[in-house]
Amino acid sequence: MSNRIVIDPITRIEGHLRVEVEIEDGKVVDAYSSGTMVRLIEEIVKNRDPRDVWAFVGRVCGVCTTVHSLASVRSVEDALGIVIPPNAELVRNLMFCTQYMHDHVVHFYHLHALDWVDVVSATKADPIKASEIAQSISNYPKSSPKYFADLQKRLNTFIASGQLGIFANGYWGHPAYKLPPEINLIGVAHYLDALEWQKEIVKVHTIFGGKNPHPNYLVGGMACAINVNEANAINAERLAMVGQLLHQAKDFVNQVYVPDVLAVAPYYFDWAELGGGLPNYLAYGDLPTNGYNDPGSFKFPRGAILNRDLSKVHEVDPKDPSQIQEFVKHSWYSYSDGDDKGKFPWDGETKMNFTGPQPPYEHLNVEDKYSWVKTPRWKGNPMEVGPLSRMLVGYALGREEYTEAVNGVLNKLGVPAEALFSTLGRTAARAIETQLVANWALEFYDQLLMNIKNGDERMATNDSWEPNSWPETAQGVGTTEAPRGALAHWIVIKDKKVANYQLIVPSTWNSSPRDPSGQRSAYESALLGTPVHDPDQPVEILRTIHSFDPCMACAVHLYDENGKHVHQLNTF
Ligand code: NFE
């Protein structure tokens, strides 16, 4: 007899996600993922000036801030044939790297770590032992017995007052938690340190983009002026601050984030065999080193892997209608010519068709439509996108930086490459790529300084800025790799206005409902086989879902004003 449990909302994610799973003999035998909010940003930007769209779509999400603005300006530049100056490319790359370091560290500590780290157990730790362990895995300066003893005192005070605050509602003491108290204490300490650190690194966005979240972009370049002597420009002082922030970020990644992932992983090797899900991986690639129009120059390469076959990387063309389609058979939308066929985004439609059930309801009607997320496919295949896909594509292409970094971690942990196809692999891949990005950020920074030194201060081009110079119709695609995976915006321009605009975002690929042929997407697949020790405390489900770092704000593009809380299980 199977037993269906519902987790709604899944917390420690961005947006609203509901998961229903069938459990039989203590394991998940089927799963359904549903985005329970809808925002319709794609409709909001229609009939606007294409040059303004970045400012609207940037607000899709405050977590992966910058990525939608980036994809948007690129889509317009692609449509109108605009090539941006090298400095603008470098500044975009620096914004991108900053975003990754911020987002991945925040994800690991604040959204994912408590699936593995038992906060209450940390109160039983021996601070001297915790200090010894911390010093054996890293040269992070904050590691004295006093540092851990003080932190533990703060934690004890919290718990004694009955107010765990940000740590309330965890499944503390659940048998799935395996770490010794000392590593739990280190995890809690770094959770708090990471909170402090993350507000610093985003200053890079404020310097180049005026603010964070939602820094400013510009069609044709970037909206900041370089003048080393000018107070209101990117001057020598601001450039120096960027360098300092990037170095600090690299230190935090290398001294805190990566060592913690490596210290926690060995206690959870069973998760190297769980949560793999789909065998297909997709990356559009990003971080141009020779301009956006040369994908071969990207630091994150473009490509697809099918059936876990790392001997072949398939070519990906985001402009090929035979490669990418979006389906709405199981989503609360309709297509004007029927819901069985997929649509390429230039011809895409976003028309709501909510078929219920009306909240509050017990279960989704999974035979019909059950999510506000559409279902994208690549050559008919469901694909996983994100850090694991990026690392696998780079690894499969034999790029040295990737093989070195990935093999280094596999060797350290003493696990085979197959371990990558798992919940643990996904979480490790995110840490590995953050390390790569921390290095690349400094390369881009040095190149920017060099260009400026050589007298090149150009940051934008006026080419094609004037709408009178535009063709009557144009269409373009802007791709990027958002922290959660492959992201693209497709634009159709007619009579100088946006005629159509479609986004397929990473969490759409990963969290989508089934396609018309019944194939599951990444979350639904990855949950199959997950052991659930106690259906009232499904921490195991959170581990796999959180390993994708869901963002439902991105994945659906209005709150359901009737969206009453359909409680089944509250997670923390
Ligand atoms: Ni809102 Fe996003 C990222 C995008 S969604 S977080 O990264 O695009 O998956």
XYZ file of C-alpha atoms and ligand atoms in Angstrom:
581
model
C 0.000 0.000 0.000
C 1.472 3.317 -0.899
C 1.040 6.363 1.202
C 1.091 9.840 -0.291
C 2.741 12.594 1.641
C 2.660 16.241 0.777
C 5.264 18.836 1.580
C 3.887 22.305 1.016
C 5.551 24.647 1.183
C 9.084 23.373 0.872
C 11.041 25.987 2.765
C 14.600 27.260 2.591
C 14.082 27.845 -1.119
C 13.030 30.894 -3.106
C 9.312 30.869 -4.057
C 6.582 28.285 -3.571
C 7.087 24.609 -4.261
C 4.845 21.703 -3.386
C 5.986 18.121 -3.604
C 3.737 15.077 -3.355
C 5.391 11.682 -3.029
C 4.114 8.128 -2.910
C 5.899 6.057 -0.296
C 5.994 2.298 -0.248
C 8.037 0.197 2.174
C 9.821 3.277 3.423
C 10.907 4.487 -0.036
C 9.641 6.991 -2.565
C 8.052 5.164 -5.518
C 6.600 8.179 -7.303
C 6.823 11.930 -7.056
C 5.105 15.084 -8.333
C 6.526 18.571 -8.259
C 4.294 21.631 -8.455
C 5.053 25.343 -8.669
C 2.191 26.998 -6.791
C 2.684 30.620 -7.766
C 2.461 32.363 -11.116
C 3.816 35.760 -12.083
C 3.383 36.338 -15.811
C 6.429 38.516 -16.277
C 6.481 37.401 -19.911
C 3.147 39.156 -20.482
C 4.222 42.284 -18.589
C 7.096 42.981 -20.969
C 5.078 42.674 -24.174
C 4.738 45.845 -26.262
C 7.526 47.557 -24.377
C 10.767 48.998 -25.685
C 13.174 46.038 -25.897
C 15.913 48.179 -24.379
C 13.865 48.461 -21.158
C 13.072 44.792 -20.659
C 16.188 43.981 -18.607
C 14.842 46.186 -15.800
C 11.550 44.283 -15.647
C 12.882 40.764 -15.972
C 15.690 41.472 -13.511
C 12.899 41.469 -10.929
C 11.971 37.878 -11.705
C 14.159 36.959 -8.790
C 16.137 38.636 -6.041
C 18.214 35.524 -5.465
C 19.788 34.943 -8.842
C 19.801 38.687 -9.239
C 21.559 39.952 -12.390
C 21.115 36.774 -14.451
C 17.769 37.694 -16.007
C 18.952 41.193 -16.857
C 22.034 39.673 -18.440
C 20.034 37.172 -20.504
C 17.694 39.982 -21.537
C 20.297 42.447 -22.790
C 21.993 39.615 -24.629
C 18.734 38.614 -26.328
C 18.258 42.185 -27.603
C 21.894 42.479 -28.658
C 21.578 39.156 -30.469
C 18.430 40.283 -32.257
C 19.957 43.599 -33.341
C 23.507 42.405 -33.998
C 25.106 44.534 -31.278
C 28.617 43.620 -30.157
C 29.644 45.027 -26.786
C 33.151 46.353 -25.924
C 35.593 43.990 -24.137
C 35.395 45.933 -20.855
C 31.640 45.458 -20.712
C 32.097 41.732 -21.253
C 34.634 41.649 -18.427
C 32.397 43.616 -16.077
C 29.496 41.287 -16.909
C 31.771 38.337 -16.167
C 32.767 39.881 -12.848
C 29.118 40.441 -11.925
C 28.457 36.840 -12.895
C 31.310 35.425 -10.787
C 30.269 37.541 -7.816
C 26.757 36.202 -8.146
C 27.986 32.620 -8.146
C 30.160 32.992 -5.081
C 27.381 34.721 -3.159
C 24.605 32.422 -4.270
C 26.421 29.128 -3.830
C 27.771 29.957 -0.369
C 24.344 31.159 0.752
C 22.786 28.038 -0.699
C 25.183 25.676 1.025
C 25.019 27.226 4.496
C 21.587 28.798 4.691
C 19.436 26.677 2.421
C 21.027 23.223 2.415
C 23.424 22.651 5.332
C 20.719 22.073 7.917
C 19.614 19.012 5.970
C 22.958 17.516 7.065
C 23.982 19.495 10.159
C 22.049 18.922 13.394
C 22.021 22.247 15.220
C 20.928 20.818 18.585
C 23.687 18.190 18.501
C 26.204 21.024 18.248
C 25.453 21.890 21.886
C 27.059 18.604 22.907
C 30.312 19.266 21.086
C 33.678 19.578 22.748
C 34.975 23.020 21.599
C 38.598 21.885 21.929
C 37.978 18.929 19.650
C 35.977 21.116 17.255
C 38.944 23.483 17.084
C 41.332 20.603 16.353
C 39.134 19.310 13.556
C 38.667 22.803 12.098
C 42.429 23.404 12.063
C 43.085 20.021 10.481
C 40.844 20.776 7.503
C 41.581 24.445 6.892
C 43.727 27.422 7.737
C 40.671 29.633 8.297
C 41.764 31.931 11.099
C 38.568 31.709 13.159
C 39.163 28.284 14.648
C 40.311 28.626 18.264
C 38.717 26.623 21.095
C 37.471 29.956 22.472
C 35.730 30.806 19.200
C 33.820 27.531 19.273
C 33.152 27.711 23.039
C 31.701 31.229 22.714
C 29.525 30.198 19.839
C 28.271 27.159 21.716
C 27.373 29.388 24.671
C 25.276 31.587 22.372
C 23.573 28.527 20.982
C 22.850 27.122 24.451
C 21.291 30.430 25.477
C 19.065 30.331 22.411
C 17.938 26.791 23.094
C 17.452 27.336 26.865
C 15.155 30.270 26.087
C 13.089 27.938 23.901
C 13.703 30.209 20.952
C 15.802 28.660 18.276
C 14.967 31.573 15.985
C 16.390 30.858 12.535
C 17.056 27.290 13.662
C 13.491 26.559 14.816
C 11.417 23.726 13.310
C 14.311 21.497 12.263
C 14.087 17.750 12.511
C 16.825 17.785 15.156
C 17.716 14.381 16.529
C 16.398 12.599 13.414
C 18.417 9.383 12.861
C 19.342 10.505 9.337
C 21.730 13.067 10.885
C 25.144 11.418 11.070
C 27.717 14.079 11.882
C 29.625 14.090 15.160
C 28.668 17.022 17.436
C 31.964 18.811 16.703
C 31.358 18.946 12.948
C 27.809 20.088 13.655
C 29.287 22.909 15.738
C 31.661 23.877 12.931
C 28.710 23.877 10.520
C 26.650 26.180 12.763
C 29.619 28.502 13.271
C 30.154 28.836 9.544
C 26.429 29.297 8.939
C 26.677 32.471 11.019
C 30.003 33.549 9.493
C 28.630 33.075 5.999
C 25.722 35.374 6.875
C 28.211 38.107 7.699
C 30.407 37.419 4.677
C 27.668 37.385 2.057
C 26.741 41.031 2.603
C 30.304 42.029 1.664
C 30.794 40.228 -1.636
C 27.645 41.744 -3.174
C 29.308 45.145 -2.994
C 30.946 44.228 -6.302
C 27.450 44.492 -7.797
C 26.871 47.840 -6.157
C 30.121 49.188 -7.603
C 29.518 48.081 -11.193
C 25.723 47.986 -11.196
C 24.718 50.650 -8.680
C 22.936 48.286 -6.286
C 22.088 44.763 -5.236
C 19.711 43.108 -5.750
C 18.835 44.054 -9.323
C 21.934 45.902 -10.460
C 21.732 48.001 -13.608
C 22.440 46.600 -17.048
C 22.432 48.255 -20.447
C 21.780 47.071 -23.974
C 25.114 47.599 -25.719
C 27.386 47.336 -22.690
C 27.291 48.222 -19.030
C 25.886 51.297 -17.315
C 29.051 52.246 -15.452
C 31.739 54.640 -16.622
C 35.431 54.029 -16.047
C 37.563 56.992 -15.115
C 40.300 56.289 -12.646
C 40.376 59.879 -11.438
C 36.672 60.693 -11.367
C 34.762 60.548 -8.076
C 31.477 59.419 -9.622
C 32.929 56.751 -11.886
C 34.605 53.383 -11.560
C 37.769 54.995 -10.254
C 41.012 53.641 -8.843
C 39.609 53.384 -5.325
C 36.548 51.418 -6.409
C 38.602 49.120 -8.573
C 40.881 48.436 -5.617
C 37.857 47.596 -3.492
C 36.620 45.123 -6.091
C 40.022 43.401 -6.019
C 39.915 43.206 -2.251
C 36.394 41.776 -2.201
C 37.247 39.164 -4.801
C 40.295 38.049 -2.823
C 38.267 37.849 0.384
C 35.619 35.837 -1.400
C 38.166 33.419 -2.792
C 39.598 32.932 0.707
C 36.155 32.203 2.139
C 35.417 29.694 -0.589
C 38.762 27.937 -0.168
C 39.034 28.127 3.602
C 35.443 27.592 4.672
C 32.969 26.405 2.017
C 35.020 23.757 0.225
C 36.658 22.239 3.351
C 33.237 22.003 5.021
C 31.717 20.174 2.070
C 34.652 17.762 2.088
C 34.406 17.251 5.864
C 30.675 16.557 5.826
C 30.564 14.323 2.742
C 32.240 11.189 4.181
C 29.445 10.839 6.762
C 26.877 10.742 4.013
C 28.327 8.452 1.348
C 24.974 6.668 1.045
C 23.845 9.929 -0.641
C 26.434 9.323 -3.366
C 24.100 6.569 -4.559
C 20.813 8.399 -4.063
C 19.070 11.256 -5.795
C 20.780 10.912 -9.202
C 17.552 11.019 -11.145
C 17.802 11.937 -14.810
C 20.792 10.691 -16.794
C 20.740 13.775 -19.069
C 22.548 17.061 -18.493
C 22.381 20.389 -20.322
C 24.509 23.532 -20.183
C 24.400 26.601 -22.449
C 27.741 27.729 -21.069
C 28.953 31.209 -20.190
C 31.859 33.449 -19.222
C 33.089 34.503 -22.668
C 36.784 35.109 -23.056
C 36.530 36.169 -26.703
C 33.073 37.734 -26.856
C 29.612 36.270 -26.365
C 29.368 35.287 -30.012
C 32.156 32.731 -29.616
C 30.740 29.990 -27.340
C 33.941 27.965 -27.885
C 35.700 30.588 -25.741
C 33.379 30.181 -22.761
C 34.899 29.151 -19.422
C 31.732 27.170 -18.770
C 31.383 25.164 -21.996
C 28.145 24.553 -23.850
C 26.871 21.012 -24.392
C 24.572 18.168 -23.488
C 25.179 14.696 -22.081
C 22.706 11.900 -22.602
C 22.387 8.633 -20.660
C 25.362 9.471 -18.444
C 27.639 8.853 -21.409
C 30.625 11.045 -20.663
C 32.393 9.966 -23.850
C 30.169 12.232 -25.948
C 29.146 15.844 -25.540
C 26.263 16.795 -27.864
C 26.125 20.176 -29.543
C 23.473 22.529 -28.230
C 21.913 25.284 -30.307
C 19.440 27.474 -28.425
C 18.179 28.839 -31.753
C 17.214 25.456 -33.157
C 13.459 24.828 -32.868
C 14.038 21.104 -33.278
C 16.117 21.067 -30.083
C 14.100 23.000 -27.520
C 10.360 22.836 -26.898
C 8.147 23.798 -23.990
C 5.053 21.751 -23.146
C 1.970 22.687 -21.105
C 0.071 19.397 -20.997
C 0.466 19.221 -17.202
C 0.843 22.950 -16.550
C -1.916 25.475 -15.835
C -1.549 27.101 -19.275
C -2.994 26.410 -22.717
C -1.668 26.747 -26.235
C -3.992 28.141 -28.901
C -3.445 25.074 -31.093
C -3.730 22.371 -28.426
C -1.717 21.217 -25.428
C -0.114 18.075 -26.806
C 2.614 19.639 -28.905
C 5.578 21.603 -27.657
C 6.468 25.122 -28.747
C 9.805 26.710 -29.504
C 10.030 29.871 -27.369
C 10.012 32.372 -30.268
C 6.509 30.995 -30.930
C 5.798 30.439 -27.233
C 2.602 31.426 -25.415
C 1.869 32.163 -21.771
C -1.924 31.879 -21.394
C -3.215 30.797 -18.019
C -5.638 27.885 -17.817
C -6.126 27.026 -14.176
C -8.089 23.801 -13.987
C -7.937 23.441 -10.230
C -8.301 21.874 -7.742
C -9.128 25.028 -5.816
C -7.217 25.395 -2.584
C -7.443 24.125 0.025
C -7.236 20.708 -1.556
C -5.867 17.419 -0.383
C -3.972 16.352 -3.468
C -2.962 17.659 -6.861
C -4.839 16.235 -9.803
C -1.740 14.775 -11.398
C -3.668 13.191 -14.294
C -4.457 16.703 -15.489
C -2.620 19.982 -15.009
C -0.802 20.363 -11.703
C 1.802 23.131 -11.818
C 2.434 26.727 -12.864
C 5.750 25.570 -14.257
C 5.902 24.622 -17.943
C 7.842 21.576 -19.137
C 10.892 22.169 -21.384
C 12.599 19.380 -23.289
C 15.849 19.152 -25.261
C 15.419 16.929 -28.335
C 12.499 15.382 -26.464
C 14.618 14.552 -23.415
C 14.114 15.749 -19.882
C 17.388 17.396 -18.816
C 18.981 18.305 -15.511
C 20.606 21.734 -15.473
C 22.849 23.335 -12.864
C 26.280 22.923 -11.279
C 26.388 19.174 -11.845
C 25.570 19.582 -15.542
C 28.230 22.261 -15.939
C 30.889 20.217 -14.190
C 30.005 17.096 -16.186
C 30.086 18.905 -19.534
C 33.508 20.425 -18.740
C 34.749 17.081 -17.417
C 33.438 15.113 -20.397
C 35.107 17.567 -22.769
C 38.375 16.831 -20.966
C 38.988 20.467 -20.060
C 41.954 20.333 -17.749
C 40.657 22.705 -15.105
C 37.585 20.535 -14.773
C 39.255 17.131 -14.755
C 41.763 18.366 -12.190
C 39.165 19.879 -9.900
C 36.660 17.044 -10.179
C 39.236 14.250 -9.892
C 40.825 16.078 -6.965
C 37.578 15.936 -5.024
C 36.789 12.359 -6.054
C 40.266 11.242 -4.945
C 40.056 13.111 -1.673
C 36.751 11.481 -0.893
C 37.853 8.117 -2.304
C 34.745 7.719 -4.436
C 34.384 6.757 -8.130
C 33.154 9.124 -10.853
C 29.689 7.480 -10.703
C 29.290 9.148 -7.299
C 28.805 12.396 -9.211
C 25.372 11.233 -10.390
C 23.731 11.782 -7.015
C 22.484 14.207 -4.390
C 25.963 14.379 -2.910
C 27.497 14.806 -6.377
C 25.236 17.766 -7.068
C 26.222 19.451 -3.802
C 29.926 18.735 -4.380
C 29.736 19.999 -7.987
C 28.442 23.331 -6.706
C 31.417 23.683 -4.366
C 33.885 22.670 -7.082
C 32.575 25.230 -9.541
C 32.639 27.964 -6.916
C 36.341 27.306 -6.548
C 36.849 27.583 -10.313
C 34.798 30.768 -10.464
C 36.761 32.335 -7.591
C 39.936 31.904 -9.672
C 38.384 33.100 -12.904
C 37.042 36.239 -11.213
C 40.596 37.334 -10.476
C 41.667 36.637 -14.074
C 38.830 38.829 -15.359
C 39.719 41.498 -12.839
C 43.359 41.568 -13.967
C 42.287 41.785 -17.612
C 40.011 44.703 -16.850
C 42.835 46.555 -15.091
C 45.132 45.809 -18.005
C 42.648 47.182 -20.549
C 42.221 50.345 -18.529
C 45.965 50.714 -18.186
C 46.256 50.389 -21.935
C 43.853 53.273 -22.338
C 40.682 51.388 -23.239
C 37.875 52.818 -21.145
C 34.986 51.941 -23.457
C 32.065 50.373 -21.629
C 29.215 50.618 -24.147
C 28.486 51.017 -27.817
C 25.854 53.237 -29.406
C 25.543 50.915 -32.402
C 21.893 50.117 -33.130
C 20.748 52.118 -30.103
C 18.497 54.244 -32.293
C 15.234 52.322 -33.043
C 15.028 53.934 -36.496
C 18.051 51.826 -37.419
C 16.279 48.544 -36.508
C 14.726 46.148 -39.009
C 10.944 45.814 -38.961
C 11.214 42.453 -37.270
C 14.091 40.792 -35.438
C 14.479 37.927 -33.066
C 17.216 36.912 -30.680
C 18.238 34.613 -27.852
C 20.218 35.535 -24.761
C 21.706 32.632 -22.882
C 23.625 32.410 -19.646
C 24.359 29.940 -16.911
C 22.457 31.146 -13.858
C 23.755 29.617 -10.603
C 20.954 27.046 -10.816
C 21.631 26.222 -14.450
C 20.971 26.953 -18.099
C 18.931 30.109 -18.605
C 17.701 31.622 -21.860
C 15.459 34.495 -22.870
C 13.943 34.527 -26.359
C 12.743 37.836 -27.794
C 10.775 38.755 -30.918
C 10.865 42.448 -31.849
C 8.257 43.929 -34.207
C 7.761 47.612 -34.997
C 10.378 48.524 -32.361
C 8.417 46.816 -29.586
C 8.519 43.420 -27.880
C 6.102 41.175 -29.783
C 6.941 38.040 -27.813
C 9.194 37.250 -24.882
C 9.760 33.853 -23.343
C 12.048 32.664 -20.567
C 13.081 29.120 -19.878
C 14.886 29.210 -16.566
C 16.886 26.576 -14.729
C 14.262 25.690 -12.157
C 11.769 25.268 -15.007
C 13.925 22.515 -16.458
C 14.418 20.880 -13.066
C 11.080 21.342 -11.291
C 8.664 20.906 -14.177
C 5.743 18.479 -14.220
C 5.596 15.504 -16.574
C 5.601 15.992 -20.353
C 2.824 14.649 -22.615
C 4.555 11.279 -22.901
C 4.707 10.957 -19.124
C 8.436 11.512 -18.701
C 9.410 12.931 -15.337
C 11.639 16.016 -15.004
C 14.650 16.267 -12.703
C 13.064 16.684 -9.218
C 10.446 14.022 -9.821
C 13.070 11.578 -11.098
C 15.641 12.290 -8.427
C 13.208 11.529 -5.607
C 12.545 7.982 -6.777
C 14.089 5.468 -4.373
C 14.681 8.024 -1.619
C 14.370 6.350 1.772
C 11.946 8.101 4.112
C 12.480 7.001 7.689
C 9.581 8.976 9.140
C 6.912 10.428 6.809
C 6.213 13.128 9.412
C 9.819 14.285 9.206
C 10.880 13.860 5.579
C 14.379 15.318 5.859
C 15.563 12.891 3.170
C 13.248 14.466 0.600
C 14.550 17.903 1.503
C 18.121 16.737 0.964
C 17.535 15.871 -2.667
C 15.201 18.761 -3.490
C 17.514 21.261 -1.809
C 20.522 19.826 -3.665
C 19.028 21.440 -6.799
C 18.660 24.794 -5.017
C 15.073 25.370 -6.238
C 13.908 28.814 -7.196
C 10.220 28.884 -8.004
C 10.168 32.663 -8.399
C 12.304 32.108 -11.441
C 10.558 28.954 -12.553
C 7.102 30.479 -12.989
C 6.661 33.755 -14.506
C 0.901 36.771 -9.461
C 0.594 35.192 -6.518
C -2.578 33.246 -6.229
C -4.400 35.691 -4.057
C -6.503 32.737 -2.883
C -3.402 30.733 -2.143
C -4.402 29.573 1.277
C -1.905 27.527 3.135
C -2.713 23.946 2.287
C -0.929 22.475 5.168
C 0.263 19.005 5.175
C 3.782 19.248 6.448
C 5.707 22.268 7.454
C 9.365 22.032 6.805
C 11.840 24.460 8.219
Ni 15.613 32.723 -8.769
Fe 17.316 31.477 -11.004
C 18.982 30.880 -10.850
C 17.364 31.729 -12.748
S 16.040 29.772 -11.262
S 17.217 31.694 -8.824
O 20.033 30.542 -10.618
O 17.367 31.925 -13.821
O 16.496 28.337 -11.362
